[in-house]
Coordinates of C-alpha atoms in Angstrom, one line a residue:
M1 CA -30.7 -170.7 77.5
D2 CA -29.8 -167.1 76.8
E3 CA -26.1 -167.9 77.1
L4 CA -26.6 -170.6 74.5
F5 CA -28.1 -168.2 72.0
E6 CA -25.3 -165.6 72.8
R7 CA -22.7 -168.3 71.9
I8 CA -24.7 -169.1 68.7
K9 CA -24.7 -165.4 67.8
L10 CA -20.9 -165.2 68.3
L11 CA -20.4 -168.3 66.2
E12 CA -22.4 -166.7 63.4
E13 CA -20.2 -163.6 63.5
E14 CA -17.1 -165.8 63.3
N15 CA -18.7 -167.6 60.3
K16 CA -19.2 -164.3 58.6
A17 CA -15.6 -163.3 59.3
L18 CA -14.4 -166.6 57.8
E19 CA -16.6 -166.1 54.8
K20 CA -15.1 -162.7 54.2
E21 CA -11.7 -164.3 54.3
F22 CA -12.8 -166.8 51.7
N23 CA -14.2 -164.0 49.5
D24 CA -10.9 -162.0 49.8
L25 CA -8.9 -165.1 48.8
D26 CA -11.2 -165.6 45.8
N27 CA -10.8 -162.0 44.7
E28 CA -7.0 -162.3 45.2
L29 CA -6.9 -165.4 43.0
L30 CA -9.1 -163.7 40.3
K31 CA -6.8 -160.7 40.4
K32 CA -3.7 -162.8 40.0
R33 CA -5.3 -164.7 37.1
S34 CA -6.5 -161.5 35.4
E35 CA -3.0 -159.8 35.7
Q36 CA -1.2 -162.7 34.0
S37 CA -2.3 -165.3 31.6
M38 CA -2.1 -168.8 33.1
N39 CA -1.4 -170.1 29.6
E40 CA 2.0 -168.4 29.7
W41 CA 3.2 -170.1 32.9
L42 CA 1.6 -173.6 33.2
T43 CA 1.5 -176.6 31.0
K44 CA -1.8 -178.1 30.0
E45 CA -1.4 -180.9 32.5
E46 CA -0.6 -178.4 35.3
Q47 CA -3.6 -176.2 34.4
D48 CA -5.9 -179.3 34.6
Q49 CA -4.5 -180.3 38.0
N50 CA -5.0 -176.9 39.5
K51 CA -8.4 -176.6 38.0
K52 CA -9.4 -180.0 39.5
K53 CA -8.1 -179.0 43.0
L54 CA -10.0 -175.7 42.9
E55 CA -13.2 -177.5 41.8
E56 CA -12.7 -180.0 44.7
Y57 CA -12.2 -177.1 47.2
T58 CA -15.3 -175.2 45.8
E59 CA -17.4 -178.4 46.2
K60 CA -16.3 -178.8 49.8
I61 CA -17.0 -175.2 50.6
N62 CA -20.5 -175.4 49.1
K63 CA -21.2 -178.6 51.1
Y64 CA -20.0 -176.8 54.2
K65 CA -22.1 -173.7 53.6
K66 CA -25.2 -175.9 52.9
L67 CA -24.6 -177.7 56.2
I68 CA -24.4 -174.4 58.1
D69 CA -27.5 -173.1 56.3
E70 CA -29.5 -176.2 57.0
N71 CA -28.6 -176.5 60.6
M72 CA -28.9 -172.9 61.8
N73 CA -32.6 -173.7 62.3
F74 CA -31.8 -176.8 64.3
P75 CA -35.0 -177.4 66.3
S76 CA -36.9 -178.3 63.1
N77 CA -34.2 -179.9 61.0
P78 CA -34.6 -183.7 60.8
D79 CA -30.9 -184.3 60.0
L80 CA -29.7 -183.1 63.4
P81 CA -28.9 -185.5 66.2
A82 CA -32.0 -186.7 68.1
T83 CA -30.9 -184.8 71.2
L84 CA -31.1 -181.5 69.3
K85 CA -34.7 -182.1 68.4
N86 CA -35.6 -183.0 72.0
P87 CA -37.0 -180.0 73.9
N88 CA -34.9 -181.1 76.9
F89 CA -31.6 -181.3 74.9
D90 CA -28.2 -181.1 76.5
E91 CA -26.6 -177.7 75.9
N92 CA -23.1 -179.1 76.0
E93 CA -24.0 -181.4 73.0
I94 CA -25.1 -178.4 70.9
F95 CA -21.9 -176.6 71.8
N96 CA -19.8 -179.6 70.8
F97 CA -21.7 -179.8 67.5
F98 CA -21.0 -176.1 66.6
N99 CA -17.3 -176.5 67.6
L100 CA -17.1 -179.4 65.2
V101 CA -18.6 -177.3 62.5
K102 CA -16.2 -174.5 63.3
D103 CA -13.2 -176.8 63.2
E104 CA -14.3 -178.2 59.8
K105 CA -14.6 -174.7 58.4
K106 CA -11.1 -173.8 59.6
R107 CA -9.7 -177.0 58.1
L108 CA -11.2 -176.1 54.7
N109 CA -9.9 -172.6 55.0
D110 CA -6.4 -173.9 55.6
E111 CA -6.7 -176.2 52.7
K112 CA -7.6 -173.4 50.4
L113 CA -4.7 -171.3 51.6
Y114 CA -2.4 -174.2 50.8
H115 CA -3.7 -174.6 47.3
M116 CA -3.4 -170.8 46.8
K117 CA 0.3 -170.9 47.8
Q118 CA 0.9 -173.9 45.5
L119 CA -0.7 -172.0 42.6
E120 CA 1.4 -168.9 43.3
Q121 CA 4.5 -171.0 43.3
K122 CA 3.5 -172.4 39.9
L123 CA 2.7 -169.0 38.5
G124 CA 5.9 -167.5 39.7
P125 CA 6.7 -163.8 39.8
K126 CA 4.6 -161.4 37.7
K127 CA 6.0 -161.2 34.3
E128 CA 6.5 -157.6 32.9
P129 CA 4.9 -157.1 29.4
D130 CA 7.0 -156.7 26.4
P131 CA 7.8 -153.0 25.9
N132 CA 7.4 -153.5 22.1
F133 CA 3.9 -154.7 22.7
N134 CA 3.1 -151.6 24.7
N135 CA 4.5 -149.4 22.0
L136 CA 2.3 -151.2 19.4
C137 CA -0.8 -150.6 21.5
E138 CA 0.0 -146.9 21.9
E139 CA 0.5 -146.6 18.1
F140 CA -2.8 -148.4 17.5
D141 CA -4.7 -146.0 19.7
K142 CA -3.0 -143.0 18.1
K143 CA -3.9 -144.2 14.6
F144 CA -7.3 -145.8 15.0
K145 CA -9.0 -144.4 18.1
G146 CA -12.2 -142.6 16.9
R147 CA -12.2 -144.5 13.6
I148 CA -15.1 -146.7 12.5
I149 CA -14.7 -150.5 12.3
N150 CA -17.3 -152.5 10.4
H151 CA -17.7 -155.8 12.3
Q152 CA -20.0 -158.4 10.8
G153 CA -21.8 -155.7 8.8
I154 CA -22.3 -153.3 11.8
N155 CA -20.5 -150.0 12.3
Y156 CA -18.7 -149.5 15.7
L157 CA -16.7 -146.6 17.0
I158 CA -13.2 -147.7 18.1
K159 CA -12.5 -146.5 21.7
Y160 CA -9.1 -148.1 22.5
F161 CA -7.1 -151.3 22.4
D162 CA -7.3 -153.3 25.7
R163 CA -3.8 -154.4 26.6
R164 CA -4.9 -156.9 29.2
E165 CA -7.7 -158.6 27.2
K166 CA -5.8 -158.1 23.9
N167 CA -8.9 -157.0 22.0
I168 CA -10.4 -153.8 20.5
K169 CA -13.0 -152.0 22.6
A170 CA -15.6 -150.3 20.5
M171 CA -19.2 -148.9 20.7
M172 CA -22.1 -149.8 18.4
L173 CA -23.4 -146.6 16.8
Y174 CA -27.0 -147.8 16.3
D175 CA -28.8 -150.8 17.9
S176 CA -30.5 -153.6 15.9
N177 CA -33.6 -151.4 15.6
G178 CA -31.8 -148.5 14.1
I179 CA -31.9 -146.4 17.3
K180 CA -28.9 -144.2 18.0
T181 CA -26.8 -145.3 21.0
D182 CA -25.9 -143.0 23.9
E183 CA -22.1 -142.4 23.7
K184 CA -21.9 -140.4 26.9
M185 CA -23.6 -143.1 28.9
H186 CA -21.3 -145.8 27.5
D187 CA -18.2 -143.7 28.2
R188 CA -19.3 -143.0 31.8
M189 CA -19.9 -146.7 32.4
R190 CA -17.0 -147.8 30.2
L191 CA -19.4 -150.3 28.6
Y192 CA -18.1 -151.3 25.2
N193 CA -18.2 -154.3 22.8
S194 CA -15.0 -156.4 22.5
I195 CA -13.7 -157.3 19.0
D196 CA -11.0 -159.9 18.8
V197 CA -7.9 -158.9 16.8
N198 CA -8.2 -162.1 14.8
D199 CA -11.6 -161.0 13.5
I200 CA -10.0 -157.9 11.9
F201 CA -8.7 -160.1 9.1
E202 CA -11.8 -162.2 8.7
N203 CA -15.1 -160.5 9.7
S204 CA -14.1 -156.8 10.1
Y205 CA -12.4 -153.9 8.4
I206 CA -11.4 -150.4 9.6
L207 CA -12.8 -147.6 7.5
P208 CA -10.5 -144.9 6.1
K209 CA -10.2 -141.7 8.2
E210 CA -12.3 -139.6 5.8
E211 CA -15.1 -142.1 5.6
S212 CA -15.1 -142.6 9.4
G213 CA -15.3 -138.8 9.9
S214 CA -18.3 -138.6 7.6
I215 CA -20.1 -141.4 9.4
M216 CA -19.4 -139.8 12.8
K217 CA -20.6 -136.4 11.6
D218 CA -23.9 -137.9 10.5
Y219 CA -24.1 -139.8 13.8
L220 CA -23.5 -136.6 15.9
N221 CA -26.0 -134.6 13.9
D222 CA -28.7 -137.3 13.9
Y223 CA -31.7 -136.2 15.9
K224 CA -34.2 -138.5 14.1
H225 CA -33.3 -142.0 15.2
Y226 CA -34.3 -141.6 18.8
L227 CA -36.7 -143.8 20.7
K228 CA -39.8 -141.8 21.7
I229 CA -41.8 -143.2 24.6
Y230 CA -45.2 -141.9 25.7
Y231 CA -46.1 -143.4 29.0
Q232 CA -48.4 -143.2 32.0
M233 CA -47.7 -143.8 35.6
Q234 CA -50.2 -146.0 37.4
V235 CA -50.5 -145.8 41.1
D236 CA -51.4 -149.1 43.0
K237 CA -54.5 -148.6 45.1
R238 CA -53.1 -151.0 47.8
Y239 CA -49.6 -149.5 47.8
P240 CA -50.0 -145.8 47.0
T241 CA -46.2 -145.2 47.2
E242 CA -45.6 -147.8 44.4
R243 CA -46.0 -146.8 40.8
E244 CA -45.9 -148.8 37.6
L245 CA -44.8 -147.4 34.2
I246 CA -47.4 -148.2 31.4
P247 CA -46.0 -147.5 27.9
Y248 CA -48.8 -145.9 25.8
R249 CA -47.1 -145.5 22.5
I250 CA -43.6 -146.2 21.1
E251 CA -42.1 -144.4 18.1
P252 CA -41.0 -145.8 15.7
N253 CA -44.1 -147.9 16.0
Y254 CA -42.5 -151.1 14.7
I255 CA -40.4 -151.4 17.9
D256 CA -41.4 -153.8 20.7
I257 CA -40.7 -152.1 24.0
N258 CA -40.1 -155.5 25.5
Q259 CA -36.7 -155.5 23.7
Y260 CA -35.5 -152.8 26.2
N261 CA -34.8 -152.5 29.9
L262 CA -36.2 -149.2 31.3
S263 CA -34.7 -147.8 34.5
I264 CA -37.2 -145.6 36.4
Q265 CA -36.6 -142.9 39.0
T266 CA -39.7 -141.3 40.6
N267 CA -41.9 -140.5 37.5
S268 CA -39.3 -140.4 34.8
I269 CA -37.3 -142.8 32.7
K270 CA -33.5 -142.5 33.3
T271 CA -32.0 -145.1 30.9
V272 CA -33.1 -147.3 28.1
E273 CA -31.0 -150.4 27.3
N274 CA -31.3 -152.8 24.4
K275 CA -31.3 -156.2 26.1
E276 CA -29.9 -158.1 23.1
N277 CA -27.3 -155.6 22.0
R278 CA -26.4 -154.6 25.6
C279 CA -26.3 -150.9 24.6
F280 CA -27.9 -147.8 25.9
V281 CA -29.9 -145.7 23.4
I282 CA -30.9 -142.1 23.2
F283 CA -34.6 -141.5 23.9
D284 CA -37.3 -139.0 24.6
S285 CA -39.9 -139.8 27.2
I286 CA -43.2 -138.0 27.6
L287 CA -45.4 -138.5 30.7
I288 CA -49.0 -138.2 29.5
G289 CA -50.9 -139.0 32.6
E290 CA -51.0 -140.3 36.2
G291 CA -53.7 -142.0 38.0
K292 CA -54.9 -145.0 40.1
S293 CA -55.9 -146.9 36.9
T294 CA -54.9 -146.7 33.3
T295 CA -57.8 -147.1 30.8
G296 CA -58.6 -145.9 27.4
L297 CA -57.5 -146.5 23.8
V298 CA -55.0 -149.4 23.5
S299 CA -52.1 -147.5 21.8
S300 CA -51.0 -150.3 19.5
S301 CA -54.5 -150.6 18.0
S302 CA -55.9 -148.9 14.8
I303 CA -59.4 -147.5 14.6
K304 CA -61.6 -148.7 11.7
V305 CA -64.6 -146.5 10.7
Y306 CA -67.3 -147.9 8.3
T307 CA -69.2 -145.1 6.6
T308 CA -71.8 -144.5 3.9
L309 CA -73.4 -141.4 2.5
Y310 CA -76.9 -140.9 3.8
S311 CA -77.4 -137.9 1.5
K312 CA -75.2 -135.4 -0.2
D313 CA -74.6 -133.5 3.1
I314 CA -74.9 -136.2 5.7
L315 CA -72.4 -139.0 6.5
N316 CA -73.7 -142.1 8.1
I317 CA -71.2 -143.8 10.5
L318 CA -72.3 -147.5 10.5
H319 CA -69.8 -149.2 12.7
I320 CA -66.5 -148.4 14.6
H321 CA -63.8 -150.8 15.7
L322 CA -62.4 -149.1 18.8
N323 CA -60.2 -151.0 21.2
D324 CA -60.9 -148.6 24.2
T325 CA -61.2 -150.0 27.8
S326 CA -62.9 -146.9 29.2
Q327 CA -66.3 -147.3 30.8
E328 CA -67.7 -144.4 28.8
I329 CA -66.7 -143.1 25.4
T330 CA -67.8 -139.8 23.9
I331 CA -67.3 -138.9 20.2
D332 CA -68.0 -135.7 18.3
S333 CA -67.7 -135.0 14.5
E334 CA -66.5 -131.8 13.0
F335 CA -66.1 -130.6 9.4
L336 CA -63.3 -128.5 8.0
E337 CA -64.1 -125.5 6.0
K338 CA -62.3 -124.9 2.7
D339 CA -59.2 -123.0 4.1
E340 CA -59.4 -124.1 7.7
N341 CA -56.4 -125.7 9.5
V342 CA -57.1 -129.1 11.0
A343 CA -55.0 -128.3 14.1
S344 CA -57.6 -125.7 15.1
H345 CA -59.9 -128.6 16.1
K346 CA -57.4 -130.1 18.6
V347 CA -59.1 -128.3 21.5
F348 CA -61.3 -130.5 23.7
T349 CA -64.0 -129.3 25.9
V350 CA -67.2 -131.2 26.7
D351 CA -69.9 -132.8 24.6
A352 CA -73.6 -131.7 24.3
L353 CA -74.4 -133.4 27.6
G354 CA -71.6 -131.8 29.5
K355 CA -69.4 -134.9 29.6
R356 CA -65.7 -134.9 28.9
L357 CA -65.1 -135.4 25.2
T358 CA -62.7 -138.2 24.3
Y359 CA -62.7 -138.4 20.5
K360 CA -63.0 -136.0 17.6
F361 CA -63.6 -137.2 14.0
I362 CA -62.6 -134.6 11.6
F363 CA -64.1 -134.7 8.1
K364 CA -63.3 -132.8 4.9
D365 CA -65.3 -133.2 1.7
Y366 CA -67.2 -135.9 3.6
K367 CA -64.1 -138.0 4.0
L368 CA -62.5 -138.8 7.4
I369 CA -59.1 -137.1 7.4
K370 CA -58.1 -137.1 11.1
I371 CA -59.0 -138.5 14.5
Y372 CA -58.0 -136.8 17.7
Y373 CA -58.0 -138.7 21.0
S374 CA -57.8 -136.9 24.4
V375 CA -55.5 -139.2 26.5
S376 CA -55.4 -136.7 29.3
N377 CA -56.0 -133.0 29.9
D378 CA -52.4 -132.4 28.8
F379 CA -52.0 -134.8 25.9
I380 CA -54.0 -135.1 22.6
D381 CA -53.0 -138.1 20.5
E382 CA -53.6 -138.8 16.8
P383 CA -54.3 -142.5 16.5
T384 CA -54.0 -144.4 13.2
F385 CA -57.3 -145.1 11.5
E386 CA -58.9 -146.5 8.3
E387 CA -62.2 -145.4 6.8
I388 CA -64.0 -148.0 4.8
R389 CA -66.7 -146.5 2.6
I390 CA -69.6 -148.7 1.6
T391 CA -71.7 -147.6 -1.4
P392 CA -75.2 -148.9 -2.1
N393 CA -75.6 -151.5 -4.9
N394 CA -71.8 -151.9 -5.3
Y395 CA -70.5 -155.4 -5.3
V396 CA -68.9 -156.6 -2.0
R397 CA -67.1 -159.8 -1.0
I398 CA -68.0 -161.5 2.3
L399 CA -64.9 -162.2 4.4
K400 CA -66.3 -164.3 7.3
G401 CA -69.2 -166.5 8.3
E402 CA -71.3 -169.1 6.5
Y403 CA -71.1 -167.2 3.2
K404 CA -67.4 -166.6 3.2
N405 CA -66.1 -165.5 -0.3
Y406 CA -69.6 -165.1 -1.7
Y407 CA -70.4 -161.9 -3.6
G408 CA -73.4 -159.7 -3.2
Q409 CA -74.8 -156.2 -3.3
V410 CA -75.5 -154.0 -0.2
K411 CA -79.1 -152.9 -0.3
D412 CA -80.0 -151.2 2.9
F413 CA -78.2 -149.5 5.8
P414 CA -79.1 -148.9 9.4
L415 CA -79.1 -145.3 10.7
G416 CA -76.0 -145.1 12.8
M417 CA -74.0 -142.1 14.1
L418 CA -74.6 -139.1 11.7
A419 CA -71.9 -136.6 10.8
R420 CA -73.2 -133.4 9.4
K421 CA -72.4 -129.7 9.2
D422 CA -75.9 -128.7 10.2
K423 CA -76.5 -130.4 13.5
E424 CA -79.9 -128.8 13.9
L425 CA -81.6 -130.9 11.3
G426 CA -84.7 -132.8 12.3
E427 CA -85.3 -136.5 12.7
L428 CA -84.1 -138.6 9.8
K429 CA -85.9 -141.6 8.3
R430 CA -84.4 -144.8 9.7
M431 CA -83.4 -147.3 7.0
S432 CA -85.0 -150.8 7.3
S433 CA -83.7 -154.3 6.6
R434 CA -86.9 -156.3 7.5
G435 CA -87.0 -159.8 6.1
F436 CA -83.3 -160.2 6.1
Q437 CA -82.0 -162.9 8.4
K438 CA -79.1 -161.9 10.7
E439 CA -75.8 -163.8 10.1
G440 CA -72.9 -163.5 12.6
Y441 CA -71.8 -160.9 15.1
C442 CA -68.7 -158.6 15.1
P443 CA -66.1 -160.3 17.4
D444 CA -63.9 -157.2 17.6
R445 CA -64.1 -154.5 20.3
H446 CA -66.6 -152.0 19.0
L447 CA -69.2 -149.4 20.0
E448 CA -72.1 -151.5 21.2
E449 CA -74.6 -148.9 20.0
L450 CA -73.3 -149.4 16.5
P451 CA -73.4 -153.1 15.7
G452 CA -73.3 -152.3 12.0
F453 CA -75.7 -154.8 10.5
V454 CA -76.4 -154.1 6.8
S455 CA -78.7 -155.8 4.3
V456 CA -76.9 -157.8 1.6
K457 CA -78.3 -159.7 -1.4
I458 CA -76.0 -162.6 -2.2
L459 CA -75.8 -163.1 -5.9
F460 CA -72.7 -165.1 -6.7
A461 CA -71.0 -168.2 -5.1
P462 CA -67.2 -168.6 -4.9
G463 CA -65.5 -169.6 -8.1
S464 CA -63.3 -168.4 -10.9
P465 CA -65.2 -166.7 -12.3
P466 CA -67.8 -166.4 -9.5
Q467 CA -70.9 -168.5 -10.2
Q468 CA -74.3 -166.8 -10.4
M469 CA -76.7 -168.3 -7.9
K470 CA -80.1 -169.5 -9.2
E471 CA -81.9 -167.8 -6.3
P472 CA -80.4 -164.8 -4.5
I473 CA -80.1 -165.0 -0.7
N474 CA -81.0 -162.0 1.5
I475 CA -79.1 -161.6 4.8
S476 CA -78.3 -159.0 7.4
I477 CA -74.6 -159.1 8.2
P478 CA -72.0 -157.0 10.1
V479 CA -70.5 -154.5 7.7
C480 CA -67.0 -155.4 8.9
F481 CA -67.6 -158.9 7.4
L482 CA -67.7 -157.2 4.0
I483 CA -64.9 -155.8 1.8
P484 CA -66.0 -153.4 -1.0
L485 CA -64.5 -154.1 -4.4
S486 CA -62.1 -151.4 -5.6
P487 CA -63.0 -149.7 -8.9
E488 CA -60.5 -151.9 -10.7
E489 CA -61.9 -155.0 -9.0
Q490 CA -65.4 -153.9 -9.8
I491 CA -64.6 -153.5 -13.5
K492 CA -62.8 -156.9 -13.5
F493 CA -65.7 -158.5 -11.6
E494 CA -68.3 -157.1 -14.0
K495 CA -66.3 -158.2 -17.0
S496 CA -66.0 -161.7 -15.7
I497 CA -69.8 -161.7 -15.0
I498 CA -70.5 -160.5 -18.6
I499 CA -68.2 -163.2 -20.0
Q500 CA -69.9 -165.8 -17.9
Q501 CA -73.4 -164.6 -19.0
E502 CA -72.3 -164.7 -22.7
M503 CA -71.0 -168.2 -22.2
E504 CA -74.3 -169.2 -20.6
I505 CA -76.2 -167.6 -23.5
E506 CA -74.1 -169.4 -26.0
E507 CA -74.7 -172.7 -24.2
A508 CA -78.4 -172.0 -24.1
N509 CA -78.5 -171.1 -27.8
Q510 CA -76.7 -174.4 -28.6
E511 CA -79.2 -176.3 -26.5
I512 CA -82.1 -174.6 -28.2
E513 CA -80.6 -175.3 -31.6
E514 CA -80.3 -179.0 -30.8
I515 CA -83.9 -179.1 -29.4
Y516 CA -85.1 -177.1 -32.5
K517 CA -83.8 -179.8 -34.8
K518 CA -85.5 -182.5 -32.8
C519 CA -88.7 -180.6 -32.8
Q520 CA -88.6 -180.5 -36.6
V521 CA -88.6 -184.3 -36.5
Y522 CA -91.5 -184.2 -34.0
E523 CA -93.4 -181.9 -36.3
S524 CA -93.2 -184.7 -39.0
Y525 CA -94.8 -187.1 -36.6
I526 CA -97.6 -184.6 -36.0
K527 CA -98.2 -184.2 -39.8
N528 CA -97.7 -187.9 -40.7
D529 CA -99.1 -190.4 -38.1
S530 CA -97.8 -193.3 -40.1
L531 CA -94.2 -192.4 -39.1
L532 CA -95.1 -193.2 -35.4
E533 CA -96.9 -196.4 -36.4
E534 CA -93.5 -197.7 -37.6
K535 CA -92.0 -197.1 -34.2
S536 CA -92.0 -199.6 -31.3
L537 CA -93.7 -199.0 -28.0
D538 CA -90.3 -198.4 -26.3
E539 CA -89.2 -195.9 -29.1
V540 CA -92.4 -193.9 -28.6
K541 CA -91.9 -193.8 -24.8
G542 CA -88.3 -192.6 -25.4
I543 CA -89.6 -189.8 -27.6
L544 CA -92.1 -188.7 -24.9
E545 CA -89.4 -188.7 -22.3
E546 CA -87.2 -186.4 -24.4
V547 CA -90.2 -184.0 -25.0
E548 CA -91.0 -183.9 -21.3
K549 CA -87.3 -182.9 -20.5
I550 CA -87.6 -179.7 -22.5
N551 CA -87.8 -177.0 -19.7
I552 CA -89.1 -173.8 -21.4
E553 CA -88.6 -171.7 -18.3
E554 CA -84.9 -172.5 -18.0
L555 CA -84.3 -171.9 -21.7
E556 CA -86.0 -168.5 -21.4
K557 CA -83.5 -167.3 -18.7
N558 CA -80.4 -167.0 -20.9
I559 CA -81.9 -166.8 -24.4
S560 CA -80.7 -164.2 -26.9
E561 CA -83.1 -162.2 -29.1
D562 CA -82.1 -164.2 -32.2
F563 CA -83.4 -167.5 -30.7
K564 CA -86.7 -166.3 -29.3
N565 CA -88.6 -167.3 -32.4
K566 CA -87.1 -170.8 -32.3
L567 CA -88.0 -171.1 -28.6
E568 CA -91.7 -170.2 -29.5
Y569 CA -91.6 -172.9 -32.2
I570 CA -90.2 -175.4 -29.7
K571 CA -92.9 -174.5 -27.1
G572 CA -95.7 -175.0 -29.8
I573 CA -94.3 -178.3 -31.0
K574 CA -94.0 -179.6 -27.4
D575 CA -97.7 -178.7 -26.6
Q576 CA -98.8 -180.5 -29.8
I577 CA -96.7 -183.6 -29.7
N578 CA -97.1 -184.4 -26.1
P579 CA -100.8 -185.5 -26.2
I580 CA -100.2 -187.4 -29.5
L581 CA -97.4 -189.4 -28.0
I582 CA -99.5 -190.3 -24.8
Q583 CA -102.4 -191.4 -27.0
K584 CA -100.1 -193.5 -29.2
I585 CA -98.5 -195.2 -26.2
R586 CA -102.0 -196.2 -24.9
Y587 CA -103.0 -197.5 -28.3
F588 CA -99.9 -199.7 -28.6
T589 CA -100.3 -201.0 -25.1
L590 CA -104.0 -201.9 -25.8
M591 CA -103.1 -203.7 -29.0
G592 CA -100.2 -205.5 -27.4
K593 CA -97.6 -204.0 -29.6
K594 CA -94.1 -204.0 -28.4

């Protein structure tokens, strides 16, 4: 049995040697085809014939290789002869099988050699290039090497003219994100873009020498358009020797790091390549921390801070949107003095309880001007943020929930996180919102101890202009569901309300005027009973129905001063005419009058 496996091992070595021969022949063919263009030597029909032969040969080789791969594990392969699957197989039979395979491989190898020779005979001896063409290429390089070619609206630096491929080799100056490319890396790897000579007359043009020089001067002196990568190295607990690079922040911030391939060596980034443009870019990489796990502020997120003034010298932080994955977050607030530099507050120590401080909110004139975030002991970040100031009794619009696009006024605030210069002040009175039903819950990641529910009185329903509600609704709602109206919007909103109120007053006045005229007729019925005697029963019932529809309380809501006397007159007439009409209806019914 040992002898059998020794022979199998020798056969595998022979197979490898034959495969090497195949690869050498392939490389020789590729070299031959790269040195001379087949189009110059073969007709279209001859090209197709050779291509077909090579495809047939490749298919046979692939089948053969598949056969070898499948049958090397012969004891478990169902396609082998039955004797090979039998534990008591005949060793001679397995040797014969491998010899057959070996012979088939040699036959295929000989066939390939034959086709190679046929191809060489067709190609003939290597044709020397036209010396005039070489001279033209040299002249092109002398005149245009180092110049800028604008190809399809993008500037490239011309490197040389490729005689073999017959195209211009050039390097993109900036990638599609506006990041400067790394010329040294491209030159070292000889990685350039190819521009076809035919495109020069259609989609490209070479810039004059002076203009090219100006562009290259700006390119060489450009230290702004770099990619800046802040990153952390995370160590896998299961495999301590393996590390994963976690990008923390990318500058410019509009760039998606997934557009680039990053090559890493040890703890540093070696190269950054734009996948789409296939170009290396210049970058700065800053390692900001290492550890077994990476938690903290999600770098692409923005912090939202909802505040209101508790008093003239105390700021009340109601609610904070903070996408931080840390188990514990500590925040401190500090105030800038008049001539103090904000950078002096960039030092982090511990909070009042001795815990590591992670965030600092810096205020000036009771406005949030800066947030510092301690990513690690060695790196302090300045995340983007937005402060939303809520002022009592100002109009707000509701953004989410059952009352979306309704308008109201904020009435009460909870006591949240207090920012104040004098941190020794005593206990402050907690604001209350009792009797206000809670609506909704903030779905964003936020500090749990600051849910941010504020009391709102809803006054206007959606509309253009907003429609005043008959009865205000009191609710308690997350402050992040509200958007304060800007001063301009506030003025516009108040104007629209005034216009609406004026229209309602005008409509009420018109209604009172119409009722007033009818009441003058009713007064004549009071003074002269014979006028009612002339009416039918149905007519008297109709008059009573009209009188009962007069709603004094509704008319009082939007009445102007000028019409108050008329409303008093209407009220008096209604009180007098109502019992008279009821009595008259009873009398007509008793008498059988219709």
